PDB file of C-alpha atoms in Angstrom:
ATOM      1  CA  MET A 276     120.914 -61.011 -78.472  1.00 32.00           C
ATOM      2  CA  THR A 277     118.195 -62.655 -76.311  1.00 43.00           C
ATOM      3  CA  ASN A 278     114.774 -63.594 -77.564  1.00 50.00           C
ATOM      4  CA  THR A 279     113.280 -60.398 -76.128  1.00 46.00           C
ATOM      5  CA  GLU A 280     115.767 -57.713 -77.085  1.00 45.00           C
ATOM      6  CA  SER A 281     114.649 -57.293 -80.693  1.00 45.00           C
ATOM      7  CA  SER A 282     110.986 -56.574 -79.916  1.00 46.00           C
ATOM      8  CA  LEU A 283     109.373 -53.707 -81.826  1.00 66.00           C
ATOM      9  CA  VAL A 284     106.090 -53.678 -79.912  1.00 85.00           C
ATOM     10  CA  GLY A 285     105.501 -54.762 -76.334  1.00 93.00           C
ATOM     11  CA  VAL A 286     103.200 -57.572 -75.184  1.00 96.00           C
ATOM     12  CA  ARG A 287     100.702 -57.285 -72.339  1.00 96.00           C
ATOM     13  CA  PHE A 288      98.542 -59.981 -70.713  1.00 98.00           C
ATOM     14  CA  ILE A 289      95.228 -58.282 -69.958  1.00 97.00           C
ATOM     15  CA  GLY A 290      92.439 -60.810 -69.367  1.00 98.00           C
ATOM     16  CA  SER A 291      91.754 -64.458 -68.556  1.00 98.00           C
ATOM     17  CA  GLY A 292      88.838 -66.870 -68.549  1.00 98.00           C
ATOM     18  CA  SER A 293      88.094 -70.570 -68.155  1.00 98.00           C
ATOM     19  CA  ALA A 294      85.315 -73.117 -68.565  1.00 98.00           C
ATOM     20  CA  VAL A 295      84.813 -76.756 -67.579  1.00 98.00           C
ATOM     21  CA  PRO A 296      81.951 -79.239 -68.066  1.00 97.00           C
ATOM     22  CA  ASP A 297      79.382 -79.520 -65.288  1.00 96.00           C
ATOM     23  CA  ARG A 298      79.808 -83.271 -64.860  1.00 97.00           C
ATOM     24  CA  VAL A 299      82.277 -84.202 -62.110  1.00 97.00           C
ATOM     25  CA  LEU A 300      83.887 -87.636 -61.943  1.00 97.00           C
ATOM     26  CA  THR A 301      85.420 -88.342 -58.550  1.00 97.00           C
ATOM     27  CA  ASN A 302      88.010 -90.918 -57.575  1.00 97.00           C
ATOM     28  CA  HIS A 303      85.247 -92.779 -55.744  1.00 96.00           C
ATOM     29  CA  ASP A 304      83.292 -92.915 -59.001  1.00 96.00           C
ATOM     30  CA  LEU A 305      86.328 -94.342 -60.781  1.00 95.00           C
ATOM     31  CA  ALA A 306      86.681 -96.975 -58.078  1.00 95.00           C
ATOM     32  CA  GLN A 307      83.313 -98.334 -59.266  1.00 95.00           C
ATOM     33  CA  MET A 308      84.677 -98.616 -62.818  1.00 94.00           C
ATOM     34  CA  VAL A 309      88.214 -99.990 -62.415  1.00 93.00           C
ATOM     35  CA  ASP A 310      90.342-101.567 -59.713  1.00 92.00           C
ATOM     36  CA  THR A 311      91.502 -98.449 -57.857  1.00 94.00           C
ATOM     37  CA  THR A 312      90.788 -96.319 -54.777  1.00 95.00           C
ATOM     38  CA  ASP A 313      90.593 -92.643 -53.920  1.00 95.00           C
ATOM     39  CA  GLU A 314      93.636 -92.982 -51.651  1.00 95.00           C
ATOM     40  CA  TRP A 315      95.689 -94.723 -54.345  1.00 93.00           C
ATOM     41  CA  ILE A 316      94.950 -92.074 -56.970  1.00 95.00           C
ATOM     42  CA  ALA A 317      95.342 -89.066 -54.661  1.00 96.00           C
ATOM     43  CA  SER A 318      98.582 -90.265 -53.098  1.00 93.00           C
ATOM     44  CA  ARG A 319     100.239 -90.861 -56.464  1.00 92.00           C
ATOM     45  CA  THR A 320      98.860 -87.927 -58.475  1.00 94.00           C
ATOM     46  CA  GLY A 321      97.207 -85.357 -56.200  1.00 95.00           C
ATOM     47  CA  ILE A 322      93.975 -85.700 -58.211  1.00 96.00           C
ATOM     48  CA  ARG A 323      90.643 -86.079 -56.393  1.00 97.00           C
ATOM     49  CA  GLU A 324      88.167 -85.349 -59.180  1.00 97.00           C
ATOM     50  CA  ARG A 325      87.934 -84.156 -62.775  1.00 97.00           C
ATOM     51  CA  HIS A 326      85.308 -82.566 -65.047  1.00 98.00           C
ATOM     52  CA  ILE A 327      84.154 -84.751 -67.935  1.00 97.00           C
ATOM     53  CA  ALA A 328      82.409 -83.701 -71.144  1.00 96.00           C
ATOM     54  CA  ASP A 329      78.815 -84.864 -71.344  1.00 93.00           C
ATOM     55  CA  GLY A 330      77.216 -84.283 -74.746  1.00 83.00           C
ATOM     56  CA  GLU A 331      77.537 -81.794 -77.591  1.00 81.00           C
ATOM     57  CA  ASN A 332      77.392 -78.745 -75.331  1.00 87.00           C
ATOM     58  CA  ASP A 333      80.784 -79.777 -73.960  1.00 94.00           C
ATOM     59  CA  SER A 334      82.559 -79.820 -77.317  1.00 96.00           C
ATOM     60  CA  VAL A 335      86.046 -78.326 -77.574  1.00 97.00           C
ATOM     61  CA  ALA A 336      84.584 -75.415 -79.549  1.00 98.00           C
ATOM     62  CA  ASN A 337      81.916 -74.607 -76.961  1.00 97.00           C
ATOM     63  CA  LEU A 338      84.245 -74.874 -73.976  1.00 98.00           C
ATOM     64  CA  ALA A 339      86.879 -72.802 -75.789  1.00 98.00           C
ATOM     65  CA  ALA A 340      84.324 -70.144 -76.708  1.00 98.00           C
ATOM     66  CA  GLN A 341      83.041 -69.932 -73.129  1.00 98.00           C
ATOM     67  CA  ALA A 342      86.581 -69.409 -71.820  1.00 98.00           C
ATOM     68  CA  GLY A 343      87.301 -66.953 -74.618  1.00 98.00           C
ATOM     69  CA  GLN A 344      84.184 -64.890 -73.926  1.00 98.00           C
ATOM     70  CA  LYS A 345      85.213 -64.503 -70.291  1.00 98.00           C
ATOM     71  CA  ALA A 346      88.772 -63.539 -71.200  1.00 98.00           C
ATOM     72  CA  ILE A 347      87.613 -60.946 -73.743  1.00 98.00           C
ATOM     73  CA  ALA A 348      85.217 -59.436 -71.202  1.00 98.00           C
ATOM     74  CA  ALA A 349      87.910 -59.373 -68.515  1.00 98.00           C
ATOM     75  CA  ALA A 350      90.178 -57.539 -70.948  1.00 98.00           C
ATOM     76  CA  GLY A 351      87.515 -54.879 -71.490  1.00 98.00           C
ATOM     77  CA  LEU A 352      87.207 -55.746 -75.169  1.00 98.00           C
ATOM     78  CA  SER A 353      84.506 -57.015 -77.517  1.00 98.00           C
ATOM     79  CA  PRO A 354      84.816 -59.981 -79.902  1.00 98.00           C
ATOM     80  CA  GLU A 355      85.102 -57.509 -82.809  1.00 98.00           C
ATOM     81  CA  ASP A 356      88.342 -56.215 -81.271  1.00 98.00           C
ATOM     82  CA  ILE A 357      90.085 -59.583 -81.630  1.00 98.00           C
ATOM     83  CA  ASP A 358      92.499 -59.839 -84.578  1.00 98.00           C
ATOM     84  CA  LEU A 359      93.691 -63.428 -84.112  1.00 98.00           C
ATOM     85  CA  ILE A 360      92.427 -66.544 -82.325  1.00 98.00           C
ATOM     86  CA  ILE A 361      94.917 -69.316 -81.580  1.00 98.00           C
ATOM     87  CA  LEU A 362      93.314 -72.505 -80.297  1.00 98.00           C
ATOM     88  CA  SER A 363      95.819 -74.863 -78.733  1.00 98.00           C
ATOM     89  CA  THR A 364      94.261 -78.325 -78.670  1.00 97.00           C
ATOM     90  CA  SER A 365      95.116 -81.946 -79.359  1.00 95.00           C
ATOM     91  CA  THR A 366      91.476 -83.083 -79.317  1.00 94.00           C
ATOM     92  CA  SER A 367      89.920 -81.007 -82.079  1.00 94.00           C
ATOM     93  CA  ASP A 368      86.213 -81.470 -82.829  1.00 94.00           C
ATOM     94  CA  ASP A 369      87.171 -81.507 -86.506  1.00 93.00           C
ATOM     95  CA  LEU A 370      90.497 -82.742 -87.858  1.00 89.00           C
ATOM     96  CA  PHE A 371      90.418 -79.831 -90.304  1.00 93.00           C
ATOM     97  CA  GLY A 372      90.429 -77.451 -87.318  1.00 95.00           C
ATOM     98  CA  THR A 373      88.133 -76.128 -84.607  1.00 98.00           C
ATOM     99  CA  ALA A 374      89.312 -72.515 -84.206  1.00 98.00           C
ATOM    100  CA  GLY A 375      86.942 -71.386 -86.968  1.00 98.00           C
ATOM    101  CA  ARG A 376      83.998 -72.769 -85.000  1.00 98.00           C
ATOM    102  CA  VAL A 377      85.185 -70.838 -81.957  1.00 98.00           C
ATOM    103  CA  GLN A 378      85.413 -67.666 -84.050  1.00 98.00           C
ATOM    104  CA  LYS A 379      81.832 -68.179 -85.232  1.00 98.00           C
ATOM    105  CA  ILE A 380      80.468 -68.775 -81.721  1.00 98.00           C
ATOM    106  CA  LEU A 381      82.254 -65.691 -80.396  1.00 98.00           C
ATOM    107  CA  GLY A 382      81.202 -63.507 -83.302  1.00 98.00           C
ATOM    108  CA  ALA A 383      84.810 -62.391 -83.746  1.00 98.00           C
ATOM    109  CA  GLU A 384      84.289 -61.619 -87.422  1.00 96.00           C
ATOM    110  CA  ARG A 385      87.514 -59.641 -87.885  1.00 97.00           C
ATOM    111  CA  ALA A 386      89.746 -62.362 -86.500  1.00 98.00           C
ATOM    112  CA  VAL A 387      91.765 -64.960 -88.322  1.00 98.00           C
ATOM    113  CA  ALA A 388      91.688 -68.289 -86.464  1.00 98.00           C
ATOM    114  CA  PHE A 389      93.776 -71.439 -86.479  1.00 98.00           C
ATOM    115  CA  ASP A 390      94.537 -74.513 -84.372  1.00 98.00           C
ATOM    116  CA  MET A 391      97.910 -75.279 -82.825  1.00 97.00           C
ATOM    117  CA  VAL A 392      98.844 -78.808 -81.752  1.00 96.00           C
ATOM    118  CA  ALA A 393     101.561 -79.147 -79.118  1.00 94.00           C
ATOM    119  CA  ALA A 394      99.823 -81.348 -76.547  1.00 93.00           C
ATOM    120  CA  CYS A 395     100.398 -80.330 -72.933  1.00 95.00           C
ATOM    121  CA  SER A 396     103.008 -77.758 -73.990  1.00 96.00           C
ATOM    122  CA  GLY A 397     100.460 -76.086 -76.233  1.00 97.00           C
ATOM    123  CA  PHE A 398      99.575 -73.095 -74.098  1.00 98.00           C
ATOM    124  CA  VAL A 399     103.232 -72.174 -73.510  1.00 98.00           C
ATOM    125  CA  PHE A 400     103.999 -72.541 -77.210  1.00 98.00           C
ATOM    126  CA  GLY A 401     100.892 -70.464 -77.922  1.00 98.00           C
ATOM    127  CA  VAL A 402     102.064 -67.633 -75.659  1.00 98.00           C
ATOM    128  CA  VAL A 403     105.339 -67.467 -77.567  1.00 98.00           C
ATOM    129  CA  THR A 404     103.641 -67.691 -80.968  1.00 98.00           C
ATOM    130  CA  ALA A 405     101.028 -65.035 -80.177  1.00 98.00           C
ATOM    131  CA  SER A 406     103.705 -62.710 -78.824  1.00 97.00           C
ATOM    132  CA  GLN A 407     105.659 -62.840 -82.065  1.00 96.00           C
ATOM    133  CA  TYR A 408     102.610 -61.721 -84.056  1.00 97.00           C
ATOM    134  CA  ILE A 409     102.253 -58.791 -81.652  1.00 96.00           C
ATOM    135  CA  ARG A 410     105.919 -57.845 -81.544  1.00 94.00           C
ATOM    136  CA  THR A 411     106.153 -57.620 -85.322  1.00 93.00           C
ATOM    137  CA  GLY A 412     103.102 -55.373 -85.435  1.00 92.00           C
ATOM    138  CA  ALA A 413     100.973 -57.892 -87.343  1.00 95.00           C
ATOM    139  CA  TYR A 414      98.140 -58.006 -84.788  1.00 96.00           C
ATOM    140  CA  LYS A 415      97.061 -55.959 -81.785  1.00 96.00           C
ATOM    141  CA  ASN A 416      94.617 -58.149 -79.825  1.00 98.00           C
ATOM    142  CA  ILE A 417      95.068 -61.927 -79.717  1.00 98.00           C
ATOM    143  CA  LEU A 418      92.882 -64.475 -77.974  1.00 98.00           C
ATOM    144  CA  LEU A 419      94.906 -67.534 -76.974  1.00 98.00           C
ATOM    145  CA  ILE A 420      92.883 -70.553 -75.853  1.00 98.00           C
ATOM    146  CA  GLY A 421      94.017 -73.897 -74.493  1.00 98.00           C
ATOM    147  CA  ALA A 422      91.199 -76.457 -74.686  1.00 98.00           C
ATOM    148  CA  ASP A 423      91.058 -80.227 -74.599  1.00 97.00           C
ATOM    149  CA  VAL A 424      88.418 -82.923 -74.187  1.00 96.00           C
ATOM    150  CA  LEU A 425      90.716 -85.817 -73.376  1.00 94.00           C
ATOM    151  CA  SER A 426      87.883 -88.015 -72.110  1.00 93.00           C
ATOM    152  CA  ARG A 427      87.154 -88.823 -75.777  1.00 90.00           C
ATOM    153  CA  TRP A 428      90.449 -90.670 -76.007  1.00 89.00           C
ATOM    154  CA  VAL A 429      90.628 -92.381 -72.620  1.00 90.00           C
ATOM    155  CA  ASP A 430      90.363 -96.139 -72.216  1.00 90.00           C
ATOM    156  CA  TRP A 431      88.111 -96.221 -69.159  1.00 92.00           C
ATOM    157  CA  GLN A 432      89.268 -99.749 -68.389  1.00 90.00           C
ATOM    158  CA  ASP A 433      92.936 -98.729 -68.188  1.00 90.00           C
ATOM    159  CA  ARG A 434      93.489 -97.673 -64.593  1.00 87.00           C
ATOM    160  CA  ARG A 435      96.957 -96.314 -65.405  1.00 88.00           C
ATOM    161  CA  THR A 436      95.548 -93.531 -67.597  1.00 89.00           C
ATOM    162  CA  CYS A 437      91.814 -93.098 -66.955  1.00 92.00           C
ATOM    163  CA  ILE A 438      92.488 -91.661 -63.486  1.00 93.00           C
ATOM    164  CA  LEU A 439      94.555 -88.778 -64.859  1.00 94.00           C
ATOM    165  CA  PHE A 440      92.622 -86.809 -67.424  1.00 95.00           C
ATOM    166  CA  GLY A 441      89.865 -84.211 -67.379  1.00 97.00           C
ATOM    167  CA  ASP A 442      88.266 -81.771 -69.804  1.00 98.00           C
ATOM    168  CA  GLY A 443      88.208 -77.986 -69.949  1.00 98.00           C
ATOM    169  CA  ALA A 444      89.398 -74.737 -71.502  1.00 98.00           C
ATOM    170  CA  GLY A 445      91.330 -71.672 -70.432  1.00 98.00           C
ATOM    171  CA  ALA A 446      92.043 -68.443 -72.288  1.00 98.00           C
ATOM    172  CA  VAL A 447      94.157 -65.296 -72.139  1.00 98.00           C
ATOM    173  CA  VAL A 448      94.038 -62.079 -74.159  1.00 98.00           C
ATOM    174  CA  LEU A 449      97.402 -60.681 -75.234  1.00 98.00           C
ATOM    175  CA  GLN A 450      97.536 -57.065 -76.405  1.00 97.00           C
ATOM    176  CA  ALA A 451     100.104 -54.848 -78.089  1.00 96.00           C
ATOM    177  CA  SER A 452     101.672 -52.081 -76.016  1.00 91.00           C
ATOM    178  CA  ASN A 453     103.050 -49.497 -78.421  1.00 71.00           C
ATOM    179  CA  ALA A 454     102.823 -46.251 -76.527  1.00 66.00           C
ATOM    180  CA  SER A 455     105.786 -43.889 -76.370  1.00 64.00           C
ATOM    181  CA  LYS A 456     107.348 -46.275 -73.847  1.00 69.00           C
ATOM    182  CA  PRO A 457     106.171 -49.767 -74.841  1.00 73.00           C
ATOM    183  CA  GLN A 458     105.717 -52.218 -71.988  1.00 87.00           C
ATOM    184  CA  ASP A 459     106.876 -55.710 -72.934  1.00 94.00           C
ATOM    185  CA  ASN A 460     105.659 -58.152 -70.321  1.00 96.00           C
ATOM    186  CA  LEU A 461     106.895 -61.339 -71.981  1.00 97.00           C
ATOM    187  CA  LEU A 462     110.329 -61.344 -70.402  1.00 97.00           C
ATOM    188  CA  GLY A 463     111.845 -64.629 -71.550  1.00 97.00           C
ATOM    189  CA  PHE A 464     111.008 -68.037 -72.965  1.00 98.00           C
ATOM    190  CA  GLU A 465     112.463 -71.372 -74.018  1.00 97.00           C
ATOM    191  CA  MET A 466     110.855 -74.128 -76.116  1.00 96.00           C
ATOM    192  CA  ARG A 467     112.215 -77.628 -76.731  1.00 95.00           C
ATOM    193  CA  SER A 468     111.228 -80.931 -78.310  1.00 92.00           C
ATOM    194  CA  ASP A 469     112.688 -84.416 -78.628  1.00 87.00           C
ATOM    195  CA  GLY A 470     110.994 -86.809 -81.056  1.00 86.00           C
ATOM    196  CA  LYS A 471     113.003 -89.734 -79.686  1.00 82.00           C
ATOM    197  CA  GLY A 472     110.553 -89.785 -76.781  1.00 76.00           C
ATOM    198  CA  ASN A 473     107.410 -89.733 -78.919  1.00 78.00           C
ATOM    199  CA  GLU A 474     106.556 -93.331 -78.036  1.00 78.00           C
ATOM    200  CA  PHE A 475     106.150 -92.489 -74.335  1.00 80.00           C
ATOM    201  CA  LEU A 476     102.861 -90.582 -74.750  1.00 78.00           C
ATOM    202  CA  ASN A 477     100.605 -90.641 -77.792  1.00 71.00           C
ATOM    203  CA  ILE A 478      97.260 -91.284 -79.452  1.00 74.00           C
ATOM    204  CA  ASN A 479      98.157 -93.440 -82.426  1.00 70.00           C
ATOM    205  CA  TYR A 480      96.336 -93.668 -85.728  1.00 73.00           C
ATOM    206  CA  SER A 481      96.071 -97.391 -86.410  1.00 67.00           C
ATOM    207  CA  GLY A 482      94.067 -97.645 -89.596  1.00 66.00           C
ATOM    208  CA  ARG A 483      91.211 -96.253 -91.631  1.00 63.00           C
ATOM    209  CA  SER A 484      89.157 -93.908 -89.400  1.00 63.00           C
ATOM    210  CA  THR A 485      90.581 -95.568 -86.297  1.00 68.00           C
ATOM    211  CA  PHE A 486      92.570 -94.034 -83.450  1.00 73.00           C
ATOM    212  CA  GLU A 487      93.905 -95.844 -80.410  1.00 77.00           C
ATOM    213  CA  PRO A 488      93.186 -94.511 -76.893  1.00 79.00           C
ATOM    214  CA  ILE A 489      95.805 -92.578 -74.962  1.00 80.00           C
ATOM    215  CA  SER A 490      98.964 -94.611 -74.418  1.00 77.00           C
ATOM    216  CA  MET A 491     101.462 -93.473 -71.803  1.00 77.00           C
ATOM    217  CA  ASN A 492     104.616 -94.730 -70.141  1.00 77.00           C
ATOM    218  CA  GLY A 493     104.116 -92.903 -66.863  1.00 72.00           C
ATOM    219  CA  GLN A 494     107.547 -93.606 -65.403  1.00 81.00           C
ATOM    220  CA  GLU A 495     109.373 -92.287 -68.453  1.00 85.00           C
ATOM    221  CA  VAL A 496     107.195 -89.168 -68.653  1.00 82.00           C
ATOM    222  CA  TYR A 497     107.794 -88.485 -64.955  1.00 83.00           C
ATOM    223  CA  ARG A 498     111.553 -88.866 -65.309  1.00 88.00           C
ATOM    224  CA  PHE A 499     111.545 -86.631 -68.375  1.00 87.00           C
ATOM    225  CA  ALA A 500     109.488 -83.920 -66.647  1.00 87.00           C
ATOM    226  CA  VAL A 501     111.487 -83.662 -63.419  1.00 89.00           C
ATOM    227  CA  ARG A 502     114.735 -83.509 -65.391  1.00 91.00           C
ATOM    228  CA  ARG A 503     113.818 -81.191 -68.260  1.00 93.00           C
ATOM    229  CA  VAL A 504     111.242 -78.778 -66.817  1.00 94.00           C
ATOM    230  CA  PRO A 505     113.635 -77.070 -64.365  1.00 94.00           C
ATOM    231  CA  GLU A 506     116.106 -76.600 -67.228  1.00 96.00           C
ATOM    232  CA  VAL A 507     113.696 -74.627 -69.407  1.00 97.00           C
ATOM    233  CA  ILE A 508     112.490 -72.559 -66.443  1.00 97.00           C
ATOM    234  CA  GLU A 509     116.092 -71.649 -65.672  1.00 97.00           C
ATOM    235  CA  LYS A 510     116.680 -70.756 -69.331  1.00 97.00           C
ATOM    236  CA  SER A 511     113.622 -68.512 -69.564  1.00 98.00           C
ATOM    237  CA  LEU A 512     114.615 -66.812 -66.292  1.00 98.00           C
ATOM    238  CA  HIS A 513     118.107 -66.286 -67.712  1.00 98.00           C
ATOM    239  CA  TYR A 514     116.655 -64.519 -70.760  1.00 97.00           C
ATOM    240  CA  ALA A 515     114.503 -62.429 -68.415  1.00 97.00           C
ATOM    241  CA  HIS A 516     117.535 -61.491 -66.256  1.00 97.00           C
ATOM    242  CA  LEU A 517     115.715 -62.849 -63.220  1.00 97.00           C
ATOM    243  CA  GLU A 518     116.222 -65.449 -60.502  1.00 96.00           C
ATOM    244  CA  VAL A 519     113.644 -68.019 -59.473  1.00 96.00           C
ATOM    245  CA  HIS A 520     113.163 -66.264 -56.135  1.00 95.00           C
ATOM    246  CA  ASP A 521     112.024 -63.133 -57.990  1.00 97.00           C
ATOM    247  CA  LEU A 522     108.880 -64.968 -59.070  1.00 98.00           C
ATOM    248  CA  ASP A 523     105.512 -64.372 -57.467  1.00 98.00           C
ATOM    249  CA  TRP A 524     104.002 -67.505 -59.015  1.00 98.00           C
ATOM    250  CA  LEU A 525     105.096 -70.722 -60.696  1.00 98.00           C
ATOM    251  CA  ILE A 526     102.394 -72.397 -62.804  1.00 98.00           C
ATOM    252  CA  LEU A 527     103.354 -75.806 -64.151  1.00 97.00           C
ATOM    253  CA  HIS A 528     101.247 -78.017 -66.371  1.00 97.00           C
ATOM    254  CA  GLN A 529      98.926 -79.778 -63.934  1.00 97.00           C
ATOM    255  CA  ALA A 530      99.918 -83.367 -64.634  1.00 94.00           C
ATOM    256  CA  ASN A 531     101.008 -84.778 -61.280  1.00 94.00           C
ATOM    257  CA  GLN A 532     101.498 -83.185 -57.867  1.00 95.00           C
ATOM    258  CA  ARG A 533     104.734 -85.117 -57.419  1.00 94.00           C
ATOM    259  CA  ILE A 534     106.205 -83.362 -60.462  1.00 94.00           C
ATOM    260  CA  ILE A 535     105.295 -79.960 -59.040  1.00 95.00           C
ATOM    261  CA  ASP A 536     106.786 -80.935 -55.669  1.00 95.00           C
ATOM    262  CA  ALA A 537     109.988 -82.149 -57.322  1.00 95.00           C
ATOM    263  CA  VAL A 538     110.437 -78.868 -59.224  1.00 95.00           C
ATOM    264  CA  VAL A 539     109.708 -76.824 -56.095  1.00 96.00           C
ATOM    265  CA  ASN A 540     112.296 -78.823 -54.157  1.00 95.00           C
ATOM    266  CA  ARG A 541     114.820 -78.445 -56.972  1.00 94.00           C
ATOM    267  CA  PHE A 542     114.524 -74.645 -56.842  1.00 96.00           C
ATOM    268  CA  GLY A 543     114.058 -74.372 -53.089  1.00 95.00           C
ATOM    269  CA  ILE A 544     111.165 -71.945 -53.409  1.00 94.00           C
ATOM    270  CA  ASP A 545     108.160 -71.439 -51.163  1.00 96.00           C
ATOM    271  CA  PRO A 546     105.627 -74.187 -52.070  1.00 96.00           C
ATOM    272  CA  ALA A 547     102.864 -71.592 -51.673  1.00 96.00           C
ATOM    273  CA  LYS A 548     104.139 -69.934 -54.866  1.00 97.00           C
ATOM    274  CA  ALA A 549     103.545 -73.116 -56.894  1.00 97.00           C
ATOM    275  CA  VAL A 550      99.991 -73.043 -58.200  1.00 97.00           C
ATOM    276  CA  SER A 551      98.180 -76.377 -57.976  1.00 97.00           C
ATOM    277  CA  ASN A 552      94.542 -77.092 -58.767  1.00 97.00           C
ATOM    278  CA  MET A 553      94.790 -80.557 -60.312  1.00 94.00           C
ATOM    279  CA  GLY A 554      92.938 -81.956 -57.305  1.00 96.00           C
ATOM    280  CA  LYS A 555      89.743 -80.499 -58.818  1.00 97.00           C
ATOM    281  CA  TYR A 556      90.460 -80.775 -62.539  1.00 98.00           C
ATOM    282  CA  GLY A 557      92.999 -83.515 -63.244  1.00 96.00           C
ATOM    283  CA  ASN A 558      95.238 -83.226 -66.290  1.00 96.00           C
ATOM    284  CA  THR A 559      93.449 -81.047 -68.864  1.00 97.00           C
ATOM    285  CA  SER A 560      96.433 -80.906 -71.261  1.00 97.00           C
ATOM    286  CA  ALA A 561      96.714 -77.530 -73.047  1.00 97.00           C
ATOM    287  CA  ALA A 562      93.967 -76.125 -70.806  1.00 98.00           C
ATOM    288  CA  SER A 563      95.657 -76.831 -67.486  1.00 98.00           C
ATOM    289  CA  ILE A 564      97.920 -73.769 -67.238  1.00 98.00           C
ATOM    290  CA  PRO A 565      95.314 -71.175 -68.307  1.00 98.00           C
ATOM    291  CA  ILE A 566      92.628 -72.744 -66.087  1.00 98.00           C
ATOM    292  CA  ALA A 567      94.991 -72.511 -63.107  1.00 98.00           C
ATOM    293  CA  LEU A 568      96.036 -68.984 -64.076  1.00 98.00           C
ATOM    294  CA  ASP A 569      92.428 -67.835 -64.353  1.00 98.00           C
ATOM    295  CA  GLU A 570      91.450 -69.423 -61.044  1.00 98.00           C
ATOM    296  CA  TRP A 571      94.233 -67.546 -59.259  1.00 98.00           C
ATOM    297  CA  VAL A 572      93.309 -64.295 -61.058  1.00 98.00           C
ATOM    298  CA  GLN A 573      89.644 -64.664 -60.126  1.00 97.00           C
ATOM    299  CA  ALA A 574      90.618 -65.354 -56.506  1.00 98.00           C
ATOM    300  CA  GLY A 575      92.618 -62.123 -56.405  1.00 97.00           C
ATOM    301  CA  LYS A 576      95.861 -63.954 -55.805  1.00 98.00           C
ATOM    302  CA  ILE A 577      97.502 -62.937 -59.091  1.00 98.00           C
ATOM    303  CA  GLN A 578      97.704 -59.159 -59.218  1.00 97.00           C
ATOM    304  CA  PRO A 579      98.934 -56.713 -61.892  1.00 96.00           C
ATOM    305  CA  ASP A 580     102.737 -56.653 -62.168  1.00 96.00           C
ATOM    306  CA  HIS A 581     103.125 -60.071 -60.538  1.00 98.00           C
ATOM    307  CA  LEU A 582     105.941 -62.100 -62.091  1.00 98.00           C
ATOM    308  CA  ILE A 583     104.829 -65.519 -63.328  1.00 98.00           C
ATOM    309  CA  ALA A 584     106.731 -68.458 -64.786  1.00 98.00           C
ATOM    310  CA  ILE A 585     104.743 -71.082 -66.671  1.00 98.00           C
ATOM    311  CA  ALA A 586     106.023 -74.427 -67.910  1.00 97.00           C
ATOM    312  CA  GLY A 587     104.353 -77.072 -70.042  1.00 96.00           C
ATOM    313  CA  PHE A 588     105.533 -80.565 -70.907  1.00 94.00           C
ATOM    314  CA  GLY A 589     104.145 -83.631 -72.580  1.00 88.00           C
ATOM    315  CA  ALA A 590     103.680 -85.561 -75.790  1.00 84.00           C
ATOM    316  CA  GLY A 591     106.102 -85.045 -78.593  1.00 84.00           C
ATOM    317  CA  LEU A 592     108.059 -85.056 -76.389  1.00 89.00           C
ATOM    318  CA  SER A 593     107.810 -81.301 -75.999  1.00 91.00           C
ATOM    319  CA  TRP A 594     108.443 -78.868 -73.192  1.00 93.00           C
ATOM    320  CA  GLY A 595     108.791 -75.152 -72.708  1.00 97.00           C
ATOM    321  CA  SER A 596     108.634 -72.233 -70.307  1.00 98.00           C
ATOM    322  CA  ALA A 597     107.796 -68.538 -70.410  1.00 98.00           C
ATOM    323  CA  VAL A 598     108.268 -65.768 -67.858  1.00 98.00           C
ATOM    324  CA  PHE A 599     105.899 -62.825 -67.985  1.00 98.00           C
ATOM    325  CA  ARG A 600     104.469 -59.998 -65.920  1.00 97.00           C
ATOM    326  CA  TRP A 601     100.697 -60.042 -65.498  1.00 98.00           C
ATOM    327  CA  GLY A 602      98.905 -56.986 -66.830  1.00 93.00           C
TER     328      GLY A 602
END
């Protein structure tokens, strides 16, 4: 039995939203801070600029709530309709959890809310988690948010990492479909983790009330991503009884354009199907996939019934993929 065949209630994806801070930090700005250039950054990552939090208004909770409000409105719902809020973040405003703050800002008084930590795989893991609550009949309307303010944890003197990260939030509303003929639009998924690679990307706790900035072995993370990401996409397509060329869109975690290009070349698909917006946003961790998804929805590129594969990968190490039909 596959991971979709036992579903009792179908899952639909009915609304999206996103939010980023107003402040933009360009590669040229970074060149005034560390020994780097716009050409060096863009040629190696595809990133030209990123949005950076600037004050309390750009907290994880506020950005997440802004994205959530847009997603709820796009879904034709009100905050009171939401049963569950899952906030996928690794940069919580409060180590006890930030989802409750988001619930308060939204006024989603009926919802239960909790944080999920899975780094850059967080949105994919959140899609799978939210879908299980729907399929078992536990909840009807779920707001899934990916939000991170990574600029809090960047060493702005480390040119290997400070060029990569940006801040933002993206959200999707998932809804139960339990009519006489339920429509289940989550078609397949695969999630993986390997703690042996934990040392390659982390924010370490080093003592009382002290955390180290982001530490990353870029070469190892790149090798891991180009090897493992195609595997989980193939597995989720297998569960969905689909081939990669059936897809309308491929949305990978927006970490590095070279990773996207490598996966596209591996599958031999049309590069135009591979969504890329990291040039404007950088790596926003759990927010990157839903921000890209929402941008393509708002542009009218993603249409109802389009087949989409998403894949996240990052610290843990963790990686995963899901295939779903929009709408």
